[in-house]
Short mmCIF file of C-alpha atoms in Angstrom, two decimals:
data_model
loop_
_atom_site.label_atom_id
_atom_site.label_comp_id
_atom_site.label_asym_id
_atom_site.label_seq_id
_atom_site.Cartn_x
_atom_site.Cartn_y
_atom_site.Cartn_z
CA UNK A 188 -9.45 0.03 21.07
CA UNK A 189 -9.62 -3.59 22.22
CA UNK A 190 -6.83 -3.81 24.81
CA UNK A 191 -4.59 -1.47 22.81
CA UNK A 192 -4.00 1.93 24.43
CA UNK A 193 -2.14 4.67 22.53
CA UNK A 194 -1.84 8.06 24.20
CA UNK A 195 -0.60 11.27 22.60
CA UNK A 196 -0.17 14.77 23.98
CA UNK A 197 0.43 18.34 22.90
CA UNK A 198 3.23 19.59 25.17
CA UNK A 199 5.09 22.88 24.73
CA UNK A 200 4.19 23.04 21.04
CA UNK A 201 5.19 19.43 20.30
CA UNK A 202 2.66 16.74 19.41
CA UNK A 203 4.13 13.57 20.91
CA UNK A 204 3.48 9.91 21.56
CA UNK A 205 3.18 9.79 25.34
CA UNK A 206 2.33 6.23 26.35
CA UNK A 207 1.14 2.83 25.12
CA UNK A 208 -0.11 -0.47 26.46
CA UNK A 209 -1.23 -3.78 25.02
CA UNK A 210 -3.05 -4.72 28.23
CA UNK A 211 -5.66 -1.98 28.54
CA UNK A 212 -3.68 0.10 31.05
CA UNK A 213 -3.74 3.88 30.87
CA UNK A 214 -1.19 6.42 32.02
CA UNK A 215 -1.63 9.78 33.76
CA UNK A 216 -0.88 13.38 32.91
CA UNK A 217 1.69 13.49 35.70
CA UNK A 218 3.65 10.53 34.30
CA UNK A 219 3.51 11.93 30.78
CA UNK A 220 4.84 15.28 32.01
CA UNK A 221 7.55 13.55 34.04
CA UNK A 222 8.72 11.65 30.96
CA UNK A 223 8.84 14.87 28.96
CA UNK A 224 10.77 16.69 31.65
CA UNK A 225 13.20 13.79 32.02
CA UNK A 226 13.84 13.91 28.29
CA UNK A 227 14.93 17.52 28.70
CA UNK A 228 17.81 16.48 30.98
CA UNK A 229 20.93 14.51 30.28
CA UNK A 230 19.28 11.17 30.97
CA UNK A 231 16.06 9.86 29.47
CA UNK A 232 14.26 9.76 26.19
CA UNK A 233 15.55 11.48 23.10
CA UNK A 234 12.76 14.04 22.74
CA UNK A 235 12.88 13.87 18.95
CA UNK A 236 11.92 10.20 19.22
CA UNK A 237 8.63 11.10 20.91
CA UNK A 238 7.12 12.96 17.93
CA UNK A 239 3.86 11.38 16.80
CA UNK A 240 4.55 12.36 13.15
CA UNK A 241 7.19 14.20 11.15
CA UNK A 242 6.52 16.68 8.36
CA UNK A 243 9.23 18.71 6.68
CA UNK A 244 8.10 21.70 4.60
CA UNK A 245 10.52 23.71 2.47
CA UNK A 246 13.41 22.07 4.31
CA UNK A 247 11.98 23.04 7.72
CA UNK A 248 10.91 20.29 10.12
CA UNK A 249 7.56 21.33 11.57
CA UNK A 250 8.18 21.16 15.31
CA UNK A 251 7.77 23.03 18.57
CA UNK A 252 5.12 25.50 17.33
CA UNK A 253 1.91 23.48 17.07
CA UNK A 254 -1.28 25.12 18.35
CA UNK A 255 -4.45 23.10 18.77
CA UNK A 256 -7.40 24.54 16.81
CA UNK A 257 -10.02 21.92 17.62
CA UNK A 258 -11.05 18.29 17.53
CA UNK A 259 -14.06 16.26 16.42
CA UNK A 260 -15.17 12.70 15.80
CA UNK A 261 -17.63 11.06 13.43
CA UNK A 262 -18.93 7.54 12.82
CA UNK A 263 -17.74 6.08 9.50
CA UNK A 264 -20.05 4.22 7.07
CA UNK A 265 -18.51 0.92 8.25
CA UNK A 266 -19.14 1.65 11.91
CA UNK A 267 -15.74 2.93 13.00
CA UNK A 268 -14.97 6.07 14.96
CA UNK A 269 -12.85 8.62 13.10
CA UNK A 270 -11.20 11.20 15.34
CA UNK A 271 -9.74 14.44 13.96
CA UNK A 272 -7.34 16.74 15.80
CA UNK A 273 -6.52 20.06 14.09
CA UNK A 274 -3.04 21.50 14.63
CA UNK A 275 -1.66 24.69 13.10
CA UNK A 276 1.91 25.90 13.04
CA UNK A 277 2.05 29.29 14.78
CA UNK A 278 4.51 30.72 12.24
CA UNK A 279 4.49 28.70 8.99
CA UNK A 280 1.28 28.43 6.88
CA UNK A 281 0.74 24.73 7.63
CA UNK A 282 -2.40 23.20 9.12
CA UNK A 283 -2.55 19.47 9.83
CA UNK A 284 -5.56 17.32 10.57
CA UNK A 285 -4.32 14.31 12.56
CA UNK A 286 -6.76 11.50 11.69
CA UNK A 287 -7.20 8.33 13.76
CA UNK A 288 -9.66 5.52 13.04
CA UNK A 289 -10.82 3.17 15.81
CA UNK A 290 -12.98 0.25 14.67
CA UNK A 291 -13.30 -1.86 17.82
CA UNK A 292 -10.51 -4.26 16.82
CA UNK A 293 -7.00 -4.17 18.28
CA UNK A 294 -5.70 -1.90 15.50
CA UNK A 295 -5.73 1.82 14.83
CA UNK A 296 -5.29 3.68 11.53
CA UNK A 297 -3.42 6.98 11.35
CA UNK A 298 -3.09 9.46 8.50
CA UNK A 299 -2.62 13.20 8.04
CA UNK A 300 -4.33 15.85 5.96
CA UNK A 301 -1.87 18.67 5.27
CA UNK A 302 -3.21 22.07 4.22
CA UNK A 303 -1.40 25.07 2.76
CA UNK A 304 -2.95 28.13 4.48
CA UNK A 305 -0.55 30.58 2.81
CA UNK A 306 -0.56 32.50 -0.46
CA UNK A 307 2.21 30.64 -2.28
CA UNK A 308 3.10 26.97 -2.86
CA UNK A 309 5.13 25.03 -0.34
CA UNK A 310 7.07 21.81 -0.74
CA UNK A 311 6.76 18.70 1.45
CA UNK A 312 10.28 17.31 1.48
CA UNK A 313 9.86 14.59 4.12
CA UNK A 314 6.82 12.85 5.59
CA UNK A 315 6.35 10.21 8.27
CA UNK A 316 2.60 10.23 9.01
CA UNK A 317 3.11 7.99 12.04
CA UNK A 318 5.91 7.63 14.59
CA UNK A 319 5.89 5.85 17.93
CA UNK A 320 7.91 4.37 20.76
CA UNK A 321 7.55 0.75 21.89
CA UNK A 322 8.86 -1.39 24.72
CA UNK A 323 9.99 1.36 27.07
CA UNK A 324 10.02 0.55 30.76
CA UNK A 325 6.90 1.86 32.46
CA UNK A 326 8.49 3.58 35.48
CA UNK A 327 12.13 3.96 34.55
CA UNK A 328 14.13 6.07 36.95
CA UNK A 329 17.79 6.96 36.66
CA UNK A 330 20.46 5.83 39.08
CA UNK A 331 24.19 5.39 38.68
CA UNK A 332 23.71 1.71 39.45
CA UNK A 333 21.38 1.32 36.48
CA UNK A 334 23.94 2.67 33.99
CA UNK A 335 25.99 -0.51 33.95
CA UNK A 336 23.25 -3.09 34.20
CA UNK A 337 22.77 -5.54 31.28
CA UNK A 338 20.04 -5.19 28.67
CA UNK A 339 16.73 -6.38 30.03
CA UNK A 340 14.91 -6.94 26.75
CA UNK A 341 15.57 -9.11 23.69
CA UNK A 342 13.91 -7.49 20.68
CA UNK A 343 13.28 -9.06 17.26
CA UNK A 344 12.05 -7.66 13.96
CA UNK A 345 10.21 -9.47 11.16
CA UNK A 346 9.50 -8.27 7.62
CA UNK A 347 9.39 -9.52 4.03
CA UNK A 348 13.02 -9.73 2.97
CA UNK A 349 12.81 -10.77 -0.68
CA UNK A 350 10.94 -8.45 -3.02
CA UNK A 351 12.10 -10.27 -6.15
CA UNK A 352 9.67 -11.48 -8.80
CA UNK A 353 8.49 -15.03 -8.04
CA UNK A 354 10.04 -14.96 -4.54
CA UNK A 355 7.09 -13.45 -2.68
CA UNK A 356 6.28 -14.44 0.89
CA UNK A 357 9.82 -14.54 2.34
CA UNK A 358 8.87 -13.45 5.89
CA UNK A 359 11.68 -13.79 8.46
CA UNK A 360 12.64 -12.80 12.01
CA UNK A 361 15.99 -11.23 12.90
CA UNK A 362 17.45 -9.85 16.11
CA UNK A 363 17.13 -6.06 16.23
CA UNK A 364 20.54 -4.58 17.10
CA UNK A 365 21.25 -1.30 18.81
CA UNK A 366 21.09 1.64 16.42
CA UNK A 367 18.85 2.28 13.42
CA UNK A 368 17.50 -0.44 11.12
CA UNK A 369 15.92 0.97 7.96
CA UNK A 370 13.94 -0.64 5.16
CA UNK A 371 13.62 1.73 2.21
CA UNK A 372 12.40 0.95 -1.28
CA UNK A 373 11.47 2.96 -4.36
CA UNK A 374 10.79 -0.10 -6.54
CA UNK A 375 7.57 0.20 -8.50
CA UNK A 376 7.20 -3.59 -8.40
CA UNK A 377 7.71 -4.51 -4.77
CA UNK A 378 6.78 -8.18 -4.39
CA UNK A 379 5.83 -7.99 -0.73
CA UNK A 380 3.40 -6.15 1.56
CA UNK A 381 4.66 -3.26 3.70
CA UNK A 382 4.19 -5.30 6.87
CA UNK A 383 6.43 -5.31 9.96
CA UNK A 384 6.44 -6.95 13.39
CA UNK A 385 8.43 -6.02 16.48
CA UNK A 386 8.59 -8.60 19.26
CA UNK A 387 9.75 -8.11 22.83
CA UNK A 388 10.85 -11.67 23.52
CA UNK A 389 11.15 -10.96 27.24
CA UNK A 390 7.53 -9.88 27.78
CA UNK A 391 5.74 -11.44 24.79
CA UNK A 392 4.55 -8.06 23.50
CA UNK A 393 4.19 -7.80 19.71
CA UNK A 394 3.87 -4.54 17.76
CA UNK A 395 2.47 -4.79 14.22
CA UNK A 396 2.85 -1.99 11.65
CA UNK A 397 1.46 -1.94 8.10
CA UNK A 398 2.02 1.02 5.76
CA UNK A 399 -0.82 1.39 3.25
CA UNK A 400 0.96 2.79 0.23
CA UNK A 401 1.93 1.61 -3.26
CA UNK A 402 4.74 4.14 -3.74
CA UNK A 403 8.18 4.48 -2.20
CA UNK A 404 8.37 3.56 1.47
CA UNK A 405 10.78 4.23 4.31
CA UNK A 406 10.16 2.34 7.56
CA UNK A 407 12.83 2.46 10.25
CA UNK A 408 13.38 1.23 13.79
CA UNK A 409 15.76 2.90 16.20
CA UNK A 410 16.70 0.73 19.15
CA UNK A 411 17.97 2.79 22.05
CA UNK A 412 19.72 1.02 24.93
CA UNK A 413 21.69 3.87 26.53
CA UNK A 414 21.57 5.65 28.89
CA UNK A 415 20.05 2.80 30.83
CA UNK A 416 17.44 2.07 32.07
CA UNK A 417 15.82 4.02 29.19
CA UNK A 418 15.50 1.15 26.70
CA UNK A 419 12.98 1.46 23.87
CA UNK A 420 12.43 1.12 20.13
CA UNK A 421 11.35 4.16 18.13
CA UNK A 422 9.50 3.25 14.90
CA UNK A 423 8.55 5.43 11.91
CA UNK A 424 6.56 4.73 8.76
CA UNK A 425 6.91 7.19 5.91
CA UNK A 426 7.41 7.92 2.25
CA UNK A 427 10.59 7.51 0.23
CA UNK A 428 11.40 9.31 -2.98
CA UNK A 429 13.01 12.42 -4.36
CA UNK A 430 12.52 15.72 -2.56
CA UNK A 431 10.10 17.36 -2.77
CA UNK A 432 7.55 14.57 -2.42
CA UNK A 433 4.73 17.01 -3.15
CA UNK A 434 4.23 20.65 -4.08
CA UNK A 435 1.12 21.96 -2.31
CA UNK A 436 -0.63 24.99 -3.77
CA UNK A 437 -2.27 27.72 -1.65
CA UNK A 438 -5.55 26.45 -0.20
CA UNK A 439 -4.80 22.87 -1.26
CA UNK A 440 -5.12 19.88 1.08
CA UNK A 441 -3.22 16.65 0.53
CA UNK A 442 -3.82 13.37 2.30
CA UNK A 443 -1.00 11.10 3.45
CA UNK A 444 -1.10 7.29 3.17
CA UNK A 445 -2.46 5.42 6.19
CA UNK A 446 -0.52 3.48 8.80
CA UNK A 447 -2.12 0.55 10.64
CA UNK A 448 -0.58 -0.30 14.02
CA UNK A 449 -1.18 -2.18 17.24
CA UNK A 450 0.47 -3.66 20.30
CA UNK A 451 -0.77 -7.01 21.60
CA UNK A 452 0.40 -10.13 23.37
CA UNK A 453 0.69 -13.54 21.75
CA UNK A 454 2.31 -15.46 18.92
CA UNK A 455 2.18 -15.03 15.15
CA UNK A 456 -1.30 -16.52 14.87
CA UNK A 457 -2.69 -14.17 17.52
CA UNK A 458 -1.22 -11.10 15.83
CA UNK A 459 -2.20 -12.23 12.34
CA UNK A 460 -5.82 -12.96 13.20
CA UNK A 461 -6.13 -9.65 15.06
CA UNK A 462 -4.82 -7.86 11.95
CA UNK A 463 -7.25 -9.76 9.72
CA UNK A 464 -10.14 -8.77 11.99
CA UNK A 465 -9.17 -5.17 11.39
CA UNK A 466 -8.64 -5.26 7.62
CA UNK A 467 -11.86 -7.22 7.08
CA UNK A 468 -13.81 -4.73 9.15
CA UNK A 469 -12.31 -1.47 7.89
CA UNK A 470 -10.08 -1.91 4.84
CA UNK A 471 -10.80 -4.52 2.18
CA UNK A 472 -13.97 -4.30 0.06
CA UNK A 473 -17.21 -5.51 1.59
CA UNK A 474 -18.44 -8.60 -0.23
CA UNK A 475 -21.90 -10.11 -0.49
CA UNK A 476 -21.55 -13.29 1.60
CA UNK A 477 -23.77 -15.12 -0.89
CA UNK A 478 -21.21 -14.58 -3.67
CA UNK A 479 -18.60 -17.31 -3.78
CA UNK A 480 -14.99 -17.01 -4.83
CA UNK A 481 -14.95 -18.48 -8.35
CA UNK A 482 -12.52 -21.10 -9.59
CA UNK A 483 -10.92 -19.31 -12.54
CA UNK A 484 -9.59 -20.75 -15.78
CA UNK A 485 -7.02 -18.54 -17.49
CA UNK A 486 -6.76 -18.40 -21.25
CA UNK A 487 -3.68 -16.64 -22.61
CA UNK A 488 -2.03 -16.43 -26.00
CA UNK A 489 0.90 -14.62 -27.58
CA UNK A 490 2.41 -14.46 -24.07
CA UNK A 491 5.10 -16.88 -25.22
CA UNK A 492 5.69 -18.10 -28.80
CA UNK A 493 4.42 -21.65 -28.15
CA UNK A 494 0.95 -20.37 -27.20
CA UNK A 495 -1.60 -20.34 -30.06
CA UNK A 496 -3.13 -17.05 -31.18
CA UNK A 497 -6.50 -16.07 -29.73
CA UNK A 498 -9.30 -16.66 -32.24
CA UNK A 499 -13.00 -17.11 -31.63
CA UNK A 500 -12.76 -20.87 -32.34
CA UNK A 501 -9.79 -21.27 -29.99
CA UNK A 502 -11.62 -19.37 -27.22
CA UNK A 503 -14.68 -21.63 -27.55
CA UNK A 504 -12.38 -24.64 -27.14
CA UNK A 505 -10.98 -23.04 -24.00
CA UNK A 506 -14.53 -22.50 -22.71
CA UNK A 507 -15.30 -26.20 -23.18
CA UNK A 508 -12.16 -27.21 -21.26
CA UNK A 509 -13.00 -24.74 -18.48
CA UNK A 510 -16.57 -26.02 -18.21
CA UNK A 511 -15.38 -29.64 -18.18
CA UNK A 512 -13.03 -28.80 -15.31
CA UNK A 513 -15.96 -27.24 -13.39
CA UNK A 514 -14.42 -23.78 -13.52
CA UNK A 515 -16.72 -20.91 -12.65
CA UNK A 516 -15.00 -18.05 -14.52
CA UNK A 517 -12.81 -17.72 -17.58
CA UNK A 518 -10.29 -14.90 -17.86
CA UNK A 519 -8.87 -13.78 -21.17
CA UNK A 520 -5.26 -12.82 -20.50
CA UNK A 521 -2.64 -11.38 -22.85
CA UNK A 522 -3.47 -11.91 -26.50
CA UNK A 523 -6.93 -10.51 -26.97
CA UNK A 524 -5.64 -7.13 -28.21
CA UNK A 525 -2.35 -8.18 -29.88
CA UNK A 526 -2.02 -8.18 -33.67
CA UNK A 527 -0.25 -11.13 -35.26
CA UNK A 528 3.51 -10.79 -35.27
CA UNK A 529 3.69 -8.39 -32.31
CA UNK A 530 4.47 -8.90 -28.64
CA UNK A 531 1.87 -8.14 -26.03
CA UNK A 532 4.03 -5.31 -24.68
CA UNK A 533 4.06 -3.64 -28.13
CA UNK A 534 0.43 -2.57 -27.90
CA UNK A 535 -0.02 -1.69 -24.23
CA UNK A 536 -2.55 1.12 -24.25
CA UNK A 537 -4.38 -0.03 -27.40
CA UNK A 538 -7.27 -1.95 -25.88
CA UNK A 539 -8.94 -3.16 -29.05
CA UNK A 540 -9.57 -6.75 -30.22
CA UNK A 541 -6.96 -8.32 -32.46
CA UNK A 542 -8.03 -8.89 -36.06
CA UNK A 543 -8.11 -12.68 -35.67
CA UNK A 544 -11.07 -12.36 -33.29
CA UNK A 545 -13.01 -10.62 -36.07
CA UNK A 546 -14.91 -8.54 -33.52
CA UNK A 547 -16.34 -11.66 -31.84
CA UNK A 548 -14.93 -11.38 -28.31
CA UNK A 549 -18.30 -10.30 -26.97
CA UNK A 550 -19.92 -13.33 -28.64
CA UNK A 551 -17.26 -15.50 -27.03
CA UNK A 552 -18.06 -14.13 -23.59
CA UNK A 553 -21.78 -14.72 -24.24
CA UNK A 554 -20.95 -18.33 -25.09
CA UNK A 555 -18.96 -18.64 -21.87
CA UNK A 556 -21.90 -17.32 -19.88
CA UNK A 557 -24.17 -19.87 -21.53
CA UNK A 558 -21.81 -22.56 -20.24
CA UNK A 559 -22.10 -21.14 -16.72
CA UNK A 560 -18.84 -19.18 -16.65
CA UNK A 561 -18.30 -15.62 -15.49
CA UNK A 562 -16.44 -13.35 -17.93
CA UNK A 563 -13.11 -11.78 -16.99
CA UNK A 564 -10.67 -9.63 -18.96
CA UNK A 565 -6.98 -8.80 -18.38
CA UNK A 566 -6.12 -5.12 -18.95
CA UNK A 567 -2.89 -3.54 -17.61
CA UNK A 568 -4.72 -0.24 -17.84
CA UNK A 569 -1.84 1.96 -16.56
CA UNK A 570 0.69 0.66 -19.07
CA UNK A 571 1.29 2.19 -22.48
CA UNK A 572 3.76 1.19 -25.17
CA UNK A 573 5.92 3.84 -26.79
CA UNK A 574 4.82 2.28 -30.12
CA UNK A 575 1.10 2.30 -29.33
CA UNK A 576 -1.46 4.07 -31.47
CA UNK A 577 -2.83 5.80 -28.36
CA UNK A 578 0.52 7.39 -27.54
CA UNK A 579 1.11 8.47 -31.13
CA UNK A 580 -2.22 10.31 -30.97
CA UNK A 581 -1.50 11.75 -27.50
CA UNK A 582 2.29 11.91 -27.04
CA UNK A 583 1.98 14.16 -23.97
CA UNK A 584 0.02 11.45 -22.10
CA UNK A 585 3.16 9.44 -21.33
CA UNK A 586 4.55 9.52 -17.81
CA UNK A 587 8.03 11.00 -17.88
CA UNK A 588 11.07 11.08 -15.64
CA UNK A 589 12.37 14.50 -16.67
CA UNK A 590 13.17 13.85 -20.35
CA UNK A 591 12.83 10.07 -20.24
CA UNK A 592 9.58 8.34 -21.22
CA UNK A 593 8.20 5.79 -18.76
CA UNK A 594 5.88 3.21 -20.31
CA UNK A 595 2.93 4.27 -18.18
CA UNK A 596 0.09 6.74 -18.53
CA UNK A 597 0.64 9.98 -16.65
CA UNK A 598 -2.35 9.80 -14.33
CA UNK A 599 -1.27 13.02 -12.63
CA UNK A 600 -2.80 14.80 -15.64
CA UNK A 601 -6.53 15.14 -15.09
CA UNK A 602 -7.46 14.41 -18.71
CA UNK A 603 -5.37 11.21 -18.68
CA UNK A 604 -6.98 10.05 -15.45
CA UNK A 605 -10.43 10.69 -16.93
CA UNK A 606 -9.50 8.81 -20.10
CA UNK A 607 -8.33 5.85 -17.99
CA UNK A 608 -11.53 5.79 -15.96
CA UNK A 609 -13.68 6.08 -19.10
CA UNK A 610 -11.73 3.28 -20.83
CA UNK A 611 -12.29 0.93 -17.88
CA UNK A 612 -16.02 1.72 -17.91
CA UNK A 613 -16.17 1.22 -21.67
CA UNK A 614 -14.58 -2.23 -21.50
CA UNK A 615 -16.70 -3.33 -18.52
CA UNK A 616 -19.91 -2.31 -20.28
CA UNK A 617 -18.94 -3.45 -23.79
CA UNK A 618 -18.19 -7.00 -22.65
CA UNK A 619 -20.58 -7.13 -19.65
CA UNK A 620 -17.63 -8.17 -17.52
CA UNK A 621 -17.94 -9.92 -14.18
CA UNK A 622 -14.22 -9.55 -13.37
CA UNK A 623 -11.76 -6.83 -14.42
CA UNK A 624 -8.11 -7.70 -13.92
CA UNK A 625 -5.23 -5.22 -13.94
CA UNK A 626 -1.52 -5.87 -14.40
CA UNK A 627 1.63 -3.75 -14.39
CA UNK A 628 4.01 -2.19 -16.85
CA UNK A 629 7.65 -2.89 -17.63
CA UNK A 630 8.84 -0.19 -15.19
CA UNK A 631 11.07 -1.04 -12.24
CA UNK A 632 11.55 2.12 -10.16
CA UNK A 633 9.51 5.05 -8.93
CA UNK A 634 11.66 7.85 -10.34
CA UNK A 635 9.15 10.14 -11.98
CA UNK A 636 10.32 13.74 -11.73
CA UNK A 637 8.75 16.82 -13.30
CA UNK A 638 9.42 20.52 -12.94
CA UNK A 639 6.75 22.33 -10.94
CA UNK A 640 7.50 26.01 -10.57
CA UNK A 641 10.84 26.35 -8.81
CA UNK A 642 10.89 22.67 -7.85
CA UNK A 643 11.47 19.30 -9.47
CA UNK A 644 8.56 17.35 -7.97
CA UNK A 645 8.38 13.60 -7.40
CA UNK A 646 5.09 12.51 -9.05
CA UNK A 647 4.60 9.23 -7.18
CA UNK A 648 2.33 10.46 -4.38
CA UNK A 649 0.14 12.40 -6.82
CA UNK A 650 0.05 9.43 -9.22
CA UNK A 651 -1.26 7.01 -6.61
CA UNK A 652 -3.81 9.50 -5.35
CA UNK A 653 -5.24 9.49 -8.88
CA UNK A 654 -5.03 5.71 -9.34
CA UNK A 655 -6.80 5.07 -6.03
CA UNK A 656 -9.49 7.60 -6.98
CA UNK A 657 -10.07 5.91 -10.36
CA UNK A 658 -10.78 2.52 -8.80
CA UNK A 659 -12.83 4.05 -5.97
CA UNK A 660 -15.07 5.49 -8.69
CA UNK A 661 -15.14 2.22 -10.63
CA UNK A 662 -16.27 0.30 -7.53
CA UNK A 663 -18.93 2.90 -6.77
CA UNK A 664 -20.27 2.69 -10.33
CA UNK A 665 -20.13 -1.12 -10.60
CA UNK A 666 -20.66 -2.50 -7.07
CA UNK A 667 -21.00 -6.07 -8.36
CA UNK A 668 -17.85 -5.98 -10.51
CA UNK A 669 -14.98 -8.06 -9.13
CA UNK A 670 -11.63 -6.26 -9.30
CA UNK A 671 -8.55 -8.49 -9.52
CA UNK A 672 -5.07 -7.13 -8.80
CA UNK A 673 -1.80 -8.26 -10.41
CA UNK A 674 1.60 -6.81 -11.25
CA UNK A 675 3.69 -9.64 -12.66
CA UNK A 676 2.10 -11.70 -9.90
CA UNK A 677 2.49 -10.17 -6.44
CA UNK A 678 4.37 -7.05 -7.47
CA UNK A 679 1.96 -4.61 -5.83
CA UNK A 680 0.00 -6.23 -3.01
CA UNK A 681 0.03 -3.45 -0.43
CA UNK A 682 -3.15 -2.32 1.34
CA UNK A 683 -3.30 0.77 -0.88
CA UNK A 684 -4.39 -1.49 -3.76
CA UNK A 685 -6.04 -4.19 -1.68
CA UNK A 686 -8.42 -1.63 -0.15
CA UNK A 687 -9.87 -1.35 -3.65
CA UNK A 688 -9.46 -4.87 -5.07
CA UNK A 689 -11.27 -8.08 -4.17
CA UNK A 690 -8.18 -10.27 -4.49
CA UNK A 691 -4.74 -10.49 -6.05
CA UNK A 692 -2.64 -12.96 -7.94
CA UNK A 693 0.11 -13.36 -5.38
CA UNK A 694 2.89 -14.67 -7.64
CA UNK A 695 3.86 -15.58 -11.21
CA UNK A 696 5.61 -18.66 -9.85
CA UNK A 697 2.99 -21.29 -10.67
CA UNK A 698 4.91 -24.30 -9.40
CA UNK A 699 2.70 -26.03 -6.77
CA UNK A 700 5.39 -26.42 -4.10
CA UNK A 701 6.52 -22.83 -4.51
CA UNK A 702 2.88 -21.71 -4.34
CA UNK A 703 2.58 -23.30 -0.91
CA UNK A 704 5.70 -21.52 0.34
CA UNK A 705 4.54 -18.19 -1.08
CA UNK A 706 1.00 -18.51 0.25
CA UNK A 707 2.24 -19.57 3.69
CA UNK A 708 4.35 -16.42 3.96
CA UNK A 709 1.88 -13.94 2.51
CA UNK A 710 -1.02 -15.22 4.61
CA UNK A 711 0.71 -13.65 7.63
CA UNK A 712 -0.31 -10.23 6.28
CA UNK A 713 -2.98 -10.85 3.59
CA UNK A 714 -6.34 -12.43 4.42
CA UNK A 715 -6.38 -15.81 2.62
CA UNK A 716 -9.54 -14.92 0.70
CA UNK A 717 -7.60 -12.14 -1.05
CA UNK A 718 -4.92 -14.50 -2.39
CA UNK A 719 -5.32 -16.04 -5.87
CA UNK A 720 -3.07 -19.03 -6.56
CA UNK A 721 -2.59 -20.10 -10.17
CA UNK A 722 -1.29 -23.57 -11.02
CA UNK A 723 -0.59 -24.33 -14.66
CA UNK A 724 1.34 -23.18 -17.67
CA UNK A 725 3.78 -20.57 -16.39
CA UNK A 726 5.88 -22.84 -14.19
CA UNK A 727 9.44 -22.42 -13.06
CA UNK A 728 9.85 -26.21 -13.39
CA UNK A 729 8.07 -29.06 -15.12
#
């Protein structure tokens, strides 16, 4: 795709990454076989580093027994080519569909569909849906003279280093040392995209990897420099969490998150623009080019004590200010559902107007529309307070980590997911909303464990499958509704969410100078049109 060549092969029961190029060059079967044979001797590639993916089921790494059952390709609704290769383990009841999307840009997408073909559940205890080797020498051959020669390549790694609230956008380069460099996180609020660059300073080659997942991530890079001349970097993108990551029932298929990857030549701008070409073509929502990006005015109350309560009269005053400032949308943030004397976190999950509005929020939005403003509403729909009326009526709806309540709805339960979808639809239709904005809960870590048969299953993967499905359905039902993403600012701005949302508030740090720093860093991995910058009340400084 483009000038990016990525070759894989099924050799002696192993499905492996065989060759790559950022210059449109292809390899040959003979060279691929020679590399594999060399790896079987004392000098050459570590064969385990050549696997194109890694799946561990019931503590057993699926390897060495793959049989090809077939392949096919279809054209996607957005004009890409989706290729499917079916592999089945010859002993264990595991079938895997290896999915690859080519869209004509310089990037590929890879994901797996894992099927249980047996008659009892199995447990996925480890999963890296994509693995690959970069920067190996094209025609390396061993000689005793080559053993002592110096390193021929200087390799650097870049990623977002600071995932702290209000410190988004901290993208930095470091030298990649020999050995394994791992970035692993199970934070629920991870204030950075899962975006990584590898750069071969010697040749100018740049590998870009983005892991499309909102849950726990594990991305590692293994730089091998011995035995020389077999220098290379093995990279893996996978899921982090407690084992098992998923219990798969007989006949069930589960889909892994997607990995976006490429190898190209050029500087940061070249790589960034190539990535944006890909995400605009195949990932982020398609927008009507006639619809502009509105200048939003945010109205919030009860967020901090000095803010006035939200009444109908106060909201109309806010509308007049917004219209005077030539704003094009007004968003009602925290306060619209909070009774007097309570904090906004006290009533997460109770999405009803506070008594001071006297049931007039819809009238307020109508007034805003008369003044030329679009109507937007803030609803952290996943969050639920332990003191909420909703949870008192449905105590089993709360997400739990074993015996501990987590202040979030348990979307892994079908009835809870349906309630959440129905509540979003109800609010959109009741207030004729133009923009629906989500936010996050008070949780910090993805540590949601629940007994499932003989296992204690990590719920994160299943949770995000349900959350993604909810907003896929919302977009299908309301194609003109704008979906705005937020989790305490940029706490969850991975492609898993951004595939479904039009844009995101990238930080809660509203100080103008800090906004520039944050935006500069994030716009290396997020298309600028997906980044909302707020300047105003919630500043770190005057």
